[in-house]
């Protein structure tokens, strides 16, 4: 059985990848196909799927800026959207009920409203996967989407607690001790090194300290993993810990998508109702766009955030599953929702993949806010007298900045996505601004680029560097462009796209090491 599941997942994911779709679409298709042949989900698949979601929420917490979550565009935006979407979907479902749709006809208004609430959620798993594949987890729109999803997760936890009628145990109050013992967690992170013990410690934090403790006190385990991740987010090793868990989390999430397909029992009634749910999906996206646009974000930010959230959620399935167990919802509704979640992923995948193209097309007729009224995250950029732009101020970008400034004086301007990283660079005396170099409007927001002679593409994700390169070429940038890459095929791709120089970060690191050794040590070598 395990060999069939692994082989099916690999083949379906591989074909999806070759068709230009995220592999998760293939995993869903594999689940549906296997279910059609009588193979059903089992406890092992369900357990691994749950582990994947728990680790994913833990790694989200490791990267989450709590200030972002507390900003009004996140908590207020998520709350307003949830209320608007639940209300709108309830009205549409009531209309379908009075039109005589069989599965809805017998449902009272309260249960219709509950179904509308279940449909209002968007998928955390899908959005995070899509953002990671594009390398845009830290983009402004990515931060907004993740923040809204975390708020929705909190709404789901509140519902799950209320629906079971079970309050957390009285000793849940001891969870407030966790922030007080955070220094102990920090010391553990400092002492485990960088190998397998770091991975094991991350699993311990996510599954035992976070999820395990919350489960013991009668709260949702996933919420515990998320909160513990947030508690560790400010540690210097948080990024390394997140990366160390990445492949393990990705493997478990394959089981999550397989499980959705394996768990659905397609029926003609369920499939027909799922199609109706899918026809309602654009309303959800329009409401996301409208709410975010009211917070004075640019069209691009509002649109790409909305596309990331344009799907139905696994949390909606959980809500519906509890309603089904309590007798509030029929089996056909649950099946329809499972099918709709899967189809929404298939629809959303190409939309997210081509989000930048959709923005370029739609941005021509969607009205932009006046520059002076834009959200502070989207203000105009003044590069001053900088002659070199460094896009991505991680370790490589920072090293290039220091080297160029030492050689040529104060000629560089660094561009970085993350607010905290920008603040650190500014504190260190570097000329760094916050910006999204993959943003088609980024270059238009720069007031004057006449002095810029060189652009270094030093972002950590190849796709991000490719998108930035395309933007530069489309705006007829006259200076020179250099880029980094990890693999030979990426180097070839960058050169084919027109970079003036492309460098393999691993081979260049080796060359730099050898140069430094020769400069610092007087080793008598003979030819």
Short mmCIF file of C-alpha atoms in Angstrom, two decimals:
data_model
loop_
_atom_site.label_atom_id
_atom_site.label_comp_id
_atom_site.label_asym_id
_atom_site.label_seq_id
_atom_site.Cartn_x
_atom_site.Cartn_y
_atom_site.Cartn_z
CA UNK A 1 0.00 0.00 0.00
CA UNK A 2 2.75 2.45 0.99
CA UNK A 3 4.58 1.78 -2.31
CA UNK A 4 1.39 2.55 -4.26
CA UNK A 5 0.84 5.80 -2.36
CA UNK A 6 4.46 6.97 -2.78
CA UNK A 7 4.60 6.04 -6.47
CA UNK A 8 1.25 7.67 -7.24
CA UNK A 9 2.16 10.86 -5.39
CA UNK A 10 5.52 11.12 -7.16
CA UNK A 11 4.17 10.47 -10.66
CA UNK A 12 1.19 12.81 -10.26
CA UNK A 13 3.35 15.54 -8.70
CA UNK A 14 5.95 15.17 -11.44
CA UNK A 15 3.37 15.49 -14.24
CA UNK A 16 1.78 18.49 -12.52
CA UNK A 17 5.21 20.13 -12.33
CA UNK A 18 5.81 19.52 -16.05
CA UNK A 19 2.43 21.06 -16.83
CA UNK A 20 3.44 24.23 -15.00
CA UNK A 21 1.28 23.53 -11.94
CA UNK A 22 2.39 23.20 -8.31
CA UNK A 23 2.99 19.54 -7.35
CA UNK A 24 0.21 19.76 -4.73
CA UNK A 25 -2.32 19.73 -7.59
CA UNK A 26 -0.86 16.37 -8.63
CA UNK A 27 -1.06 15.05 -5.07
CA UNK A 28 -4.76 15.96 -4.92
CA UNK A 29 -5.38 14.25 -8.27
CA UNK A 30 -3.50 11.15 -7.06
CA UNK A 31 -5.73 11.02 -3.97
CA UNK A 32 -8.93 11.23 -6.01
CA UNK A 33 -7.70 8.61 -8.47
CA UNK A 34 -6.67 6.16 -5.75
CA UNK A 35 -10.01 6.69 -3.99
CA UNK A 36 -11.81 5.84 -7.25
CA UNK A 37 -9.98 2.48 -7.20
CA UNK A 38 -11.15 1.78 -3.67
CA UNK A 39 -8.08 2.91 -1.75
CA UNK A 40 -9.01 4.98 1.29
CA UNK A 41 -7.11 7.08 3.78
CA UNK A 42 -5.71 5.38 6.85
CA UNK A 43 -4.46 6.35 10.30
CA UNK A 44 -0.83 6.61 9.13
CA UNK A 45 -1.67 9.07 6.34
CA UNK A 46 -3.90 11.11 8.66
CA UNK A 47 -1.20 11.23 11.36
CA UNK A 48 1.50 12.33 8.92
CA UNK A 49 -0.88 14.92 7.43
CA UNK A 50 -1.56 16.34 10.90
CA UNK A 51 2.17 16.45 11.61
CA UNK A 52 2.71 18.38 8.38
CA UNK A 53 0.12 21.01 9.30
CA UNK A 54 1.54 21.31 12.84
CA UNK A 55 5.11 21.78 11.58
CA UNK A 56 3.89 24.25 8.97
CA UNK A 57 2.18 26.41 11.59
CA UNK A 58 5.30 26.21 13.78
CA UNK A 59 7.51 27.43 10.91
CA UNK A 60 5.00 30.19 10.11
CA UNK A 61 5.31 31.33 13.72
CA UNK A 62 9.12 31.34 13.40
CA UNK A 63 8.83 33.88 10.58
CA UNK A 64 5.88 35.87 11.87
CA UNK A 65 6.33 39.44 12.99
CA UNK A 66 3.84 39.92 15.84
CA UNK A 67 3.61 43.62 15.00
CA UNK A 68 2.25 42.66 11.60
CA UNK A 69 -0.47 40.53 13.19
CA UNK A 70 -1.48 43.38 15.49
CA UNK A 71 -1.67 45.97 12.68
CA UNK A 72 -5.20 47.09 11.91
CA UNK A 73 -5.08 45.97 8.28
CA UNK A 74 -4.53 42.40 9.51
CA UNK A 75 -6.82 41.94 12.51
CA UNK A 76 -9.48 44.36 11.26
CA UNK A 77 -9.15 43.24 7.63
CA UNK A 78 -9.48 39.55 8.56
CA UNK A 79 -12.45 40.24 10.85
CA UNK A 80 -14.29 42.44 8.33
CA UNK A 81 -13.71 39.96 5.51
CA UNK A 82 -14.90 37.04 7.62
CA UNK A 83 -18.13 38.85 8.52
CA UNK A 84 -18.75 40.07 4.96
CA UNK A 85 -18.00 36.71 3.35
CA UNK A 86 -20.06 34.73 5.86
CA UNK A 87 -22.99 37.11 5.35
CA UNK A 88 -22.71 37.14 1.55
CA UNK A 89 -22.37 33.37 1.26
CA UNK A 90 -25.27 32.87 3.67
CA UNK A 91 -27.50 35.03 1.48
CA UNK A 92 -26.45 33.16 -1.68
CA UNK A 93 -26.99 29.78 -0.01
CA UNK A 94 -30.42 30.87 1.26
CA UNK A 95 -31.32 31.81 -2.30
CA UNK A 96 -30.20 28.37 -3.48
CA UNK A 97 -32.19 26.81 -0.64
CA UNK A 98 -35.40 28.55 -1.73
CA UNK A 99 -34.69 27.55 -5.33
CA UNK A 100 -34.98 23.96 -4.12
CA UNK A 101 -31.39 22.68 -4.14
CA UNK A 102 -31.97 19.31 -2.48
CA UNK A 103 -29.11 19.22 0.04
CA UNK A 104 -29.75 22.80 1.15
CA UNK A 105 -33.56 22.69 1.17
CA UNK A 106 -33.78 20.84 4.49
CA UNK A 107 -31.21 22.98 6.29
CA UNK A 108 -32.41 25.67 8.73
CA UNK A 109 -31.01 29.20 8.51
CA UNK A 110 -28.55 28.63 11.40
CA UNK A 111 -26.94 25.70 9.59
CA UNK A 112 -26.85 27.65 6.34
CA UNK A 113 -24.98 30.42 8.18
CA UNK A 114 -22.56 27.83 9.59
CA UNK A 115 -21.86 26.59 6.05
CA UNK A 116 -21.25 30.18 4.95
CA UNK A 117 -18.79 30.52 7.85
CA UNK A 118 -16.96 27.33 6.78
CA UNK A 119 -16.67 28.64 3.22
CA UNK A 120 -15.23 31.98 4.41
CA UNK A 121 -11.87 30.43 5.36
CA UNK A 122 -8.87 30.28 3.04
CA UNK A 123 -6.21 27.58 3.07
CA UNK A 124 -3.09 28.27 5.10
CA UNK A 125 -1.34 25.22 3.61
CA UNK A 126 -2.02 26.23 0.02
CA UNK A 127 -1.12 29.91 0.46
CA UNK A 128 2.16 29.14 2.25
CA UNK A 129 3.13 26.58 -0.39
CA UNK A 130 2.35 29.01 -3.24
CA UNK A 131 4.28 31.85 -1.58
CA UNK A 132 7.28 29.63 -0.82
CA UNK A 133 7.45 28.36 -4.40
CA UNK A 134 7.56 31.95 -5.65
CA UNK A 135 10.01 33.03 -2.94
CA UNK A 136 7.60 35.75 -1.78
CA UNK A 137 6.82 34.77 1.81
CA UNK A 138 8.35 38.08 2.97
CA UNK A 139 6.76 40.27 0.29
CA UNK A 140 4.29 42.86 1.54
CA UNK A 141 1.35 40.98 0.05
CA UNK A 142 2.71 37.70 1.41
CA UNK A 143 2.92 39.10 4.94
CA UNK A 144 -0.64 40.39 4.68
CA UNK A 145 -1.97 37.06 3.38
CA UNK A 146 -0.20 35.07 6.11
CA UNK A 147 -1.39 37.49 8.81
CA UNK A 148 -5.01 37.16 7.65
CA UNK A 149 -4.70 33.38 7.59
CA UNK A 150 -3.34 33.31 11.14
CA UNK A 151 -6.32 35.42 12.25
CA UNK A 152 -8.64 32.97 10.49
CA UNK A 153 -6.92 30.11 12.31
CA UNK A 154 -7.71 31.89 15.58
CA UNK A 155 -11.37 32.27 14.51
CA UNK A 156 -11.46 28.53 13.75
CA UNK A 157 -10.01 27.65 17.17
CA UNK A 158 -12.66 29.82 18.87
CA UNK A 159 -15.40 28.06 16.90
CA UNK A 160 -14.03 24.59 17.61
CA UNK A 161 -13.90 25.36 21.32
CA UNK A 162 -17.42 26.80 21.35
CA UNK A 163 -18.97 24.06 19.18
CA UNK A 164 -17.77 21.23 21.39
CA UNK A 165 -19.07 23.08 24.44
CA UNK A 166 -15.79 22.17 26.11
CA UNK A 167 -13.75 24.87 27.77
CA UNK A 168 -10.00 24.44 28.27
CA UNK A 169 -9.02 22.73 31.49
CA UNK A 170 -8.53 25.00 34.51
CA UNK A 171 -4.81 24.34 34.47
CA UNK A 172 -4.57 25.91 30.98
CA UNK A 173 -3.73 29.08 32.91
CA UNK A 174 -0.23 27.66 33.42
CA UNK A 175 0.42 28.18 29.70
CA UNK A 176 1.04 31.82 30.57
CA UNK A 177 4.30 30.61 32.12
CA UNK A 178 5.68 29.77 28.63
CA UNK A 179 6.88 33.34 27.86
CA UNK A 180 8.69 33.39 31.20
CA UNK A 181 10.72 30.29 30.34
CA UNK A 182 11.54 31.49 26.83
CA UNK A 183 15.18 32.19 27.90
CA UNK A 184 15.54 28.44 28.51
CA UNK A 185 14.28 27.73 24.98
CA UNK A 186 16.80 30.27 23.65
CA UNK A 187 19.68 28.60 25.51
CA UNK A 188 18.66 25.22 24.08
CA UNK A 189 18.73 26.71 20.57
CA UNK A 190 22.16 28.20 21.23
CA UNK A 191 23.59 24.91 22.44
CA UNK A 192 22.35 22.28 19.93
CA UNK A 193 24.57 23.31 17.03
CA UNK A 194 23.51 23.20 13.38
CA UNK A 195 22.95 19.53 12.54
CA UNK A 196 20.43 16.84 13.30
CA UNK A 197 20.02 18.03 16.90
CA UNK A 198 18.63 21.34 15.64
CA UNK A 199 16.05 19.45 13.57
CA UNK A 200 15.17 17.24 16.53
CA UNK A 201 14.85 20.25 18.83
CA UNK A 202 12.51 21.92 16.31
CA UNK A 203 10.30 18.83 16.25
CA UNK A 204 10.36 18.73 20.05
CA UNK A 205 9.32 22.39 20.28
CA UNK A 206 6.53 22.00 17.68
CA UNK A 207 5.04 18.63 18.63
CA UNK A 208 5.78 18.29 22.35
CA UNK A 209 6.22 21.72 23.92
CA UNK A 210 3.72 23.48 21.66
CA UNK A 211 1.11 21.05 20.31
CA UNK A 212 1.49 18.56 23.16
CA UNK A 213 0.99 21.03 26.02
CA UNK A 214 -1.99 22.68 24.34
CA UNK A 215 -3.62 19.30 23.75
CA UNK A 216 -3.15 18.33 27.40
CA UNK A 217 -4.99 21.45 28.59
CA UNK A 218 -7.86 20.96 26.10
CA UNK A 219 -6.84 23.47 23.43
CA UNK A 220 -6.12 23.01 19.74
CA UNK A 221 -2.59 21.54 19.30
CA UNK A 222 -1.89 23.44 16.07
CA UNK A 223 -2.46 26.73 17.89
CA UNK A 224 0.18 25.71 20.41
CA UNK A 225 2.72 25.04 17.66
CA UNK A 226 1.98 28.43 16.09
CA UNK A 227 2.32 30.30 19.40
CA UNK A 228 5.58 28.58 20.30
CA UNK A 229 6.95 29.45 16.86
CA UNK A 230 6.05 33.11 17.44
CA UNK A 231 7.81 32.99 20.84
CA UNK A 232 11.04 31.82 19.14
CA UNK A 233 10.79 34.15 16.13
CA UNK A 234 13.25 36.74 17.50
CA UNK A 235 16.03 34.23 18.13
CA UNK A 236 18.99 34.51 15.70
CA UNK A 237 18.58 30.83 14.80
CA UNK A 238 14.86 31.05 13.99
CA UNK A 239 15.48 31.28 10.24
CA UNK A 240 17.97 28.39 10.32
CA UNK A 241 15.53 26.31 12.36
CA UNK A 242 12.76 26.99 9.85
CA UNK A 243 15.01 25.94 6.95
CA UNK A 244 16.13 22.79 8.76
CA UNK A 245 12.49 21.68 9.11
CA UNK A 246 11.53 22.63 5.56
CA UNK A 247 12.01 19.29 3.77
CA UNK A 248 10.44 17.30 6.60
CA UNK A 249 7.41 19.58 6.63
CA UNK A 250 7.10 19.39 2.82
CA UNK A 251 7.15 15.58 2.93
CA UNK A 252 4.40 15.42 5.57
CA UNK A 253 2.28 17.93 3.63
CA UNK A 254 2.28 15.54 0.66
CA UNK A 255 0.23 13.29 2.94
CA UNK A 256 -2.08 16.20 3.73
CA UNK A 257 -3.02 16.73 0.09
CA UNK A 258 -3.24 12.99 -0.57
CA UNK A 259 -5.55 12.67 2.42
CA UNK A 260 -8.00 15.26 1.07
CA UNK A 261 -8.40 13.25 -2.13
CA UNK A 262 -8.49 9.90 -0.36
CA UNK A 263 -11.12 11.08 2.12
CA UNK A 264 -13.65 12.40 -0.41
CA UNK A 265 -16.49 10.07 -1.47
CA UNK A 266 -17.56 11.73 -4.73
CA UNK A 267 -21.24 11.55 -5.55
CA UNK A 268 -23.29 13.24 -8.26
CA UNK A 269 -25.12 15.39 -5.70
CA UNK A 270 -21.92 16.30 -3.88
CA UNK A 271 -20.12 17.14 -7.11
CA UNK A 272 -22.99 19.35 -8.35
CA UNK A 273 -23.08 21.22 -5.05
CA UNK A 274 -19.28 21.59 -5.15
CA UNK A 275 -19.60 23.30 -8.56
CA UNK A 276 -22.05 25.78 -7.02
CA UNK A 277 -19.52 26.49 -4.25
CA UNK A 278 -16.82 27.05 -6.87
CA UNK A 279 -19.07 29.51 -8.73
CA UNK A 280 -19.30 31.46 -5.45
CA UNK A 281 -15.51 31.62 -5.10
CA UNK A 282 -15.01 34.86 -7.12
CA UNK A 283 -17.21 36.67 -4.57
CA UNK A 284 -14.67 35.76 -1.91
CA UNK A 285 -11.80 37.16 -3.95
CA UNK A 286 -13.68 40.39 -4.71
CA UNK A 287 -14.36 40.91 -1.01
CA UNK A 288 -10.69 40.31 -0.15
CA UNK A 289 -9.63 42.85 -2.76
CA UNK A 290 -12.21 45.41 -1.63
CA UNK A 291 -11.28 45.14 2.05
CA UNK A 292 -7.52 45.39 1.44
CA UNK A 293 -7.94 48.22 -1.03
CA UNK A 294 -9.76 50.23 1.65
CA UNK A 295 -6.57 50.12 3.73
CA UNK A 296 -4.81 52.12 0.96
CA UNK A 297 -2.60 49.36 -0.35
CA UNK A 298 -1.58 49.55 -3.97
CA UNK A 299 -3.52 47.58 -6.55
CA UNK A 300 -0.72 45.02 -6.82
CA UNK A 301 -0.61 44.33 -3.08
CA UNK A 302 -4.40 43.99 -2.82
CA UNK A 303 -4.66 41.81 -5.93
CA UNK A 304 -1.82 39.39 -5.17
CA UNK A 305 -2.95 39.02 -1.56
CA UNK A 306 -6.46 38.24 -2.80
CA UNK A 307 -5.16 35.64 -5.28
CA UNK A 308 -3.16 33.95 -2.51
CA UNK A 309 -6.37 33.67 -0.47
CA UNK A 310 -8.67 32.72 -3.36
CA UNK A 311 -9.46 29.17 -2.29
CA UNK A 312 -11.43 27.18 0.23
CA UNK A 313 -9.78 25.86 3.35
CA UNK A 314 -8.95 22.65 5.14
CA UNK A 315 -10.20 24.45 8.28
CA UNK A 316 -13.56 24.78 6.53
CA UNK A 317 -13.53 20.99 6.23
CA UNK A 318 -12.78 20.67 9.94
CA UNK A 319 -15.65 23.03 10.80
CA UNK A 320 -17.99 21.10 8.50
CA UNK A 321 -16.77 17.78 9.90
CA UNK A 322 -17.69 18.79 13.44
CA UNK A 323 -21.06 20.09 12.21
CA UNK A 324 -21.63 16.73 10.51
CA UNK A 325 -20.76 14.83 13.71
CA UNK A 326 -23.20 17.00 15.66
CA UNK A 327 -25.95 16.33 13.10
CA UNK A 328 -26.02 19.92 11.86
CA UNK A 329 -24.98 19.11 8.31
CA UNK A 330 -25.64 16.26 5.86
CA UNK A 331 -22.98 13.98 4.41
CA UNK A 332 -23.56 15.42 0.92
CA UNK A 333 -22.60 18.88 2.16
CA UNK A 334 -19.38 17.55 3.70
CA UNK A 335 -18.47 15.68 0.51
CA UNK A 336 -19.29 18.77 -1.60
CA UNK A 337 -17.06 20.93 0.58
CA UNK A 338 -14.17 18.43 0.31
CA UNK A 339 -14.50 18.40 -3.49
CA UNK A 340 -14.79 22.20 -3.61
CA UNK A 341 -11.62 22.61 -1.50
CA UNK A 342 -9.72 20.38 -3.91
CA UNK A 343 -11.06 22.08 -7.05
CA UNK A 344 -10.34 25.51 -5.57
CA UNK A 345 -6.66 24.48 -5.18
CA UNK A 346 -6.55 23.38 -8.82
CA UNK A 347 -8.05 26.72 -9.94
CA UNK A 348 -5.96 28.88 -7.60
CA UNK A 349 -2.61 27.26 -8.48
CA UNK A 350 -2.22 28.72 -12.02
CA UNK A 351 -3.78 32.02 -10.93
CA UNK A 352 -1.11 32.40 -8.25
CA UNK A 353 1.64 31.26 -10.58
CA UNK A 354 0.70 33.97 -13.10
CA UNK A 355 -0.29 36.58 -10.52
CA UNK A 356 2.24 39.15 -11.74
CA UNK A 357 0.96 38.86 -15.31
CA UNK A 358 -2.63 39.24 -14.11
CA UNK A 359 -1.62 42.37 -12.21
CA UNK A 360 0.09 43.87 -15.25
CA UNK A 361 -3.07 43.25 -17.25
CA UNK A 362 -5.62 44.38 -14.68
CA UNK A 363 -3.52 47.25 -13.32
CA UNK A 364 -4.25 49.17 -16.51
CA UNK A 365 -7.92 49.64 -15.64
CA UNK A 366 -8.01 49.37 -11.85
CA UNK A 367 -7.76 52.79 -10.22
CA UNK A 368 -4.67 53.32 -8.07
CA UNK A 369 -4.63 55.40 -4.88
CA UNK A 370 -2.92 58.78 -4.95
CA UNK A 371 0.76 58.48 -4.02
CA UNK A 372 0.47 60.67 -0.94
CA UNK A 373 -2.39 58.58 0.49
CA UNK A 374 -0.77 55.15 0.08
CA UNK A 375 -0.16 52.82 2.97
CA UNK A 376 3.30 53.52 4.51
CA UNK A 377 4.54 50.19 3.13
CA UNK A 378 3.99 51.39 -0.43
CA UNK A 379 5.53 54.88 -0.41
CA UNK A 380 7.71 56.28 -3.22
CA UNK A 381 11.45 55.57 -3.14
CA UNK A 382 14.29 58.07 -3.52
CA UNK A 383 17.63 56.36 -4.33
CA UNK A 384 19.55 59.62 -3.95
CA UNK A 385 23.05 59.48 -5.46
CA UNK A 386 23.39 55.68 -5.32
CA UNK A 387 25.11 54.14 -8.34
CA UNK A 388 24.66 50.49 -7.37
CA UNK A 389 21.41 48.83 -6.30
CA UNK A 390 21.71 45.58 -4.36
CA UNK A 391 18.42 43.68 -4.38
CA UNK A 392 18.39 41.35 -1.38
CA UNK A 393 20.46 42.25 1.68
CA UNK A 394 21.01 38.80 3.12
CA UNK A 395 24.50 37.48 3.78
CA UNK A 396 25.55 37.64 0.13
CA UNK A 397 24.02 41.06 -0.51
CA UNK A 398 25.47 42.47 2.71
CA UNK A 399 28.91 41.11 1.86
CA UNK A 400 28.75 42.65 -1.61
CA UNK A 401 27.62 45.96 -0.09
CA UNK A 402 30.60 46.11 2.29
CA UNK A 403 33.11 45.15 -0.42
CA UNK A 404 31.81 47.71 -2.93
CA UNK A 405 31.61 50.49 -0.36
CA UNK A 406 35.16 49.77 0.81
CA UNK A 407 36.42 49.91 -2.77
CA UNK A 408 34.37 52.79 -4.19
CA UNK A 409 32.97 54.75 -1.26
CA UNK A 410 29.30 55.33 -0.45
CA UNK A 411 27.83 54.25 -3.80
CA UNK A 412 25.40 51.46 -2.80
CA UNK A 413 21.73 51.34 -1.96
CA UNK A 414 20.43 48.04 -0.54
CA UNK A 415 16.85 46.90 -1.01
CA UNK A 416 15.37 44.42 1.48
CA UNK A 417 11.86 43.07 2.10
CA UNK A 418 11.81 42.55 5.85
CA UNK A 419 11.30 45.54 8.12
CA UNK A 420 13.44 44.13 10.94
CA UNK A 421 16.33 43.41 8.55
CA UNK A 422 16.12 46.96 7.15
CA UNK A 423 16.27 48.39 10.65
CA UNK A 424 19.32 46.25 11.50
CA UNK A 425 21.16 47.42 8.37
CA UNK A 426 20.33 51.06 9.07
CA UNK A 427 21.59 50.64 12.66
CA UNK A 428 24.83 49.25 11.19
CA UNK A 429 25.22 52.40 9.08
CA UNK A 430 24.21 50.92 5.72
CA UNK A 431 22.06 52.74 3.18
CA UNK A 432 19.14 50.30 2.97
CA UNK A 433 15.46 50.78 2.17
CA UNK A 434 12.47 48.48 2.32
CA UNK A 435 11.14 47.35 -1.03
CA UNK A 436 9.93 44.41 -3.11
CA UNK A 437 12.21 44.09 -6.13
CA UNK A 438 9.80 41.65 -7.81
CA UNK A 439 7.10 44.31 -7.73
CA UNK A 440 6.28 45.57 -11.25
CA UNK A 441 5.71 49.00 -9.68
CA UNK A 442 8.98 48.99 -7.76
CA UNK A 443 10.97 50.76 -10.46
CA UNK A 444 8.13 53.18 -11.15
CA UNK A 445 8.15 54.12 -7.45
CA UNK A 446 11.84 55.06 -7.68
CA UNK A 447 11.94 58.79 -8.35
CA UNK A 448 15.18 58.82 -10.37
CA UNK A 449 17.37 55.96 -11.67
CA UNK A 450 19.68 57.97 -13.93
CA UNK A 451 22.62 57.54 -11.54
CA UNK A 452 22.20 53.76 -11.22
CA UNK A 453 24.90 51.98 -13.23
CA UNK A 454 24.78 48.48 -11.76
CA UNK A 455 22.11 46.23 -10.22
CA UNK A 456 23.05 43.14 -8.22
CA UNK A 457 20.32 40.48 -7.97
CA UNK A 458 21.18 38.86 -4.63
CA UNK A 459 17.79 37.57 -3.48
CA UNK A 460 17.79 34.05 -1.99
CA UNK A 461 15.22 32.62 -4.41
CA UNK A 462 15.97 32.12 -8.09
CA UNK A 463 12.42 32.96 -9.19
CA UNK A 464 12.58 36.27 -7.33
CA UNK A 465 15.79 37.19 -9.18
CA UNK A 466 14.23 36.15 -12.48
CA UNK A 467 11.15 38.31 -11.90
CA UNK A 468 13.31 41.30 -10.94
CA UNK A 469 15.40 40.77 -14.07
CA UNK A 470 12.28 40.70 -16.24
CA UNK A 471 11.10 43.95 -14.64
CA UNK A 472 14.45 45.62 -15.34
CA UNK A 473 14.46 44.47 -18.95
CA UNK A 474 10.85 45.53 -19.53
CA UNK A 475 11.74 49.04 -18.34
CA UNK A 476 14.80 49.25 -20.64
CA UNK A 477 17.30 49.62 -17.83
CA UNK A 478 20.54 50.84 -19.40
CA UNK A 479 22.98 49.80 -16.69
CA UNK A 480 24.59 46.43 -16.09
CA UNK A 481 23.02 43.54 -14.19
CA UNK A 482 24.69 40.76 -12.20
CA UNK A 483 22.92 37.88 -10.43
CA UNK A 484 23.55 34.92 -8.16
CA UNK A 485 22.25 31.37 -8.52
CA UNK A 486 22.65 28.01 -6.78
CA UNK A 487 22.59 25.57 -9.71
CA UNK A 488 24.12 25.42 -13.23
CA UNK A 489 20.70 25.36 -14.94
CA UNK A 490 19.76 28.55 -13.08
CA UNK A 491 22.99 30.21 -14.27
CA UNK A 492 22.18 29.28 -17.86
CA UNK A 493 18.63 30.58 -17.49
CA UNK A 494 19.84 33.95 -16.13
CA UNK A 495 22.37 34.34 -18.94
CA UNK A 496 19.73 33.49 -21.54
CA UNK A 497 17.50 36.16 -20.02
CA UNK A 498 20.21 38.77 -20.47
CA UNK A 499 22.23 39.27 -17.26
CA UNK A 500 25.70 40.67 -17.86
CA UNK A 501 27.23 38.35 -15.24
CA UNK A 502 25.93 35.36 -13.28
CA UNK A 503 27.70 33.70 -10.36
CA UNK A 504 27.31 30.36 -8.62
CA UNK A 505 27.20 31.19 -4.91
CA UNK A 506 28.91 27.94 -3.91
CA UNK A 507 31.85 28.14 -6.33
CA UNK A 508 32.27 31.86 -5.61
CA UNK A 509 32.31 31.14 -1.88
CA UNK A 510 35.13 28.66 -2.50
CA UNK A 511 37.07 31.15 -4.61
CA UNK A 512 36.61 33.86 -1.99
CA UNK A 513 37.83 31.50 0.72
CA UNK A 514 40.97 30.67 -1.25
CA UNK A 515 41.69 34.37 -1.94
CA UNK A 516 41.26 35.25 1.74
CA UNK A 517 43.61 32.43 2.78
CA UNK A 518 46.29 33.58 0.35
CA UNK A 519 45.94 37.19 1.48
CA UNK A 520 46.01 36.45 5.22
CA UNK A 521 48.54 33.59 5.37
CA UNK A 522 52.08 33.47 4.03
CA UNK A 523 52.23 29.85 2.89
CA UNK A 524 55.43 28.92 0.98
CA UNK A 525 54.00 27.10 -2.02
CA UNK A 526 56.12 25.92 -4.94
CA UNK A 527 54.98 25.59 -8.54
#
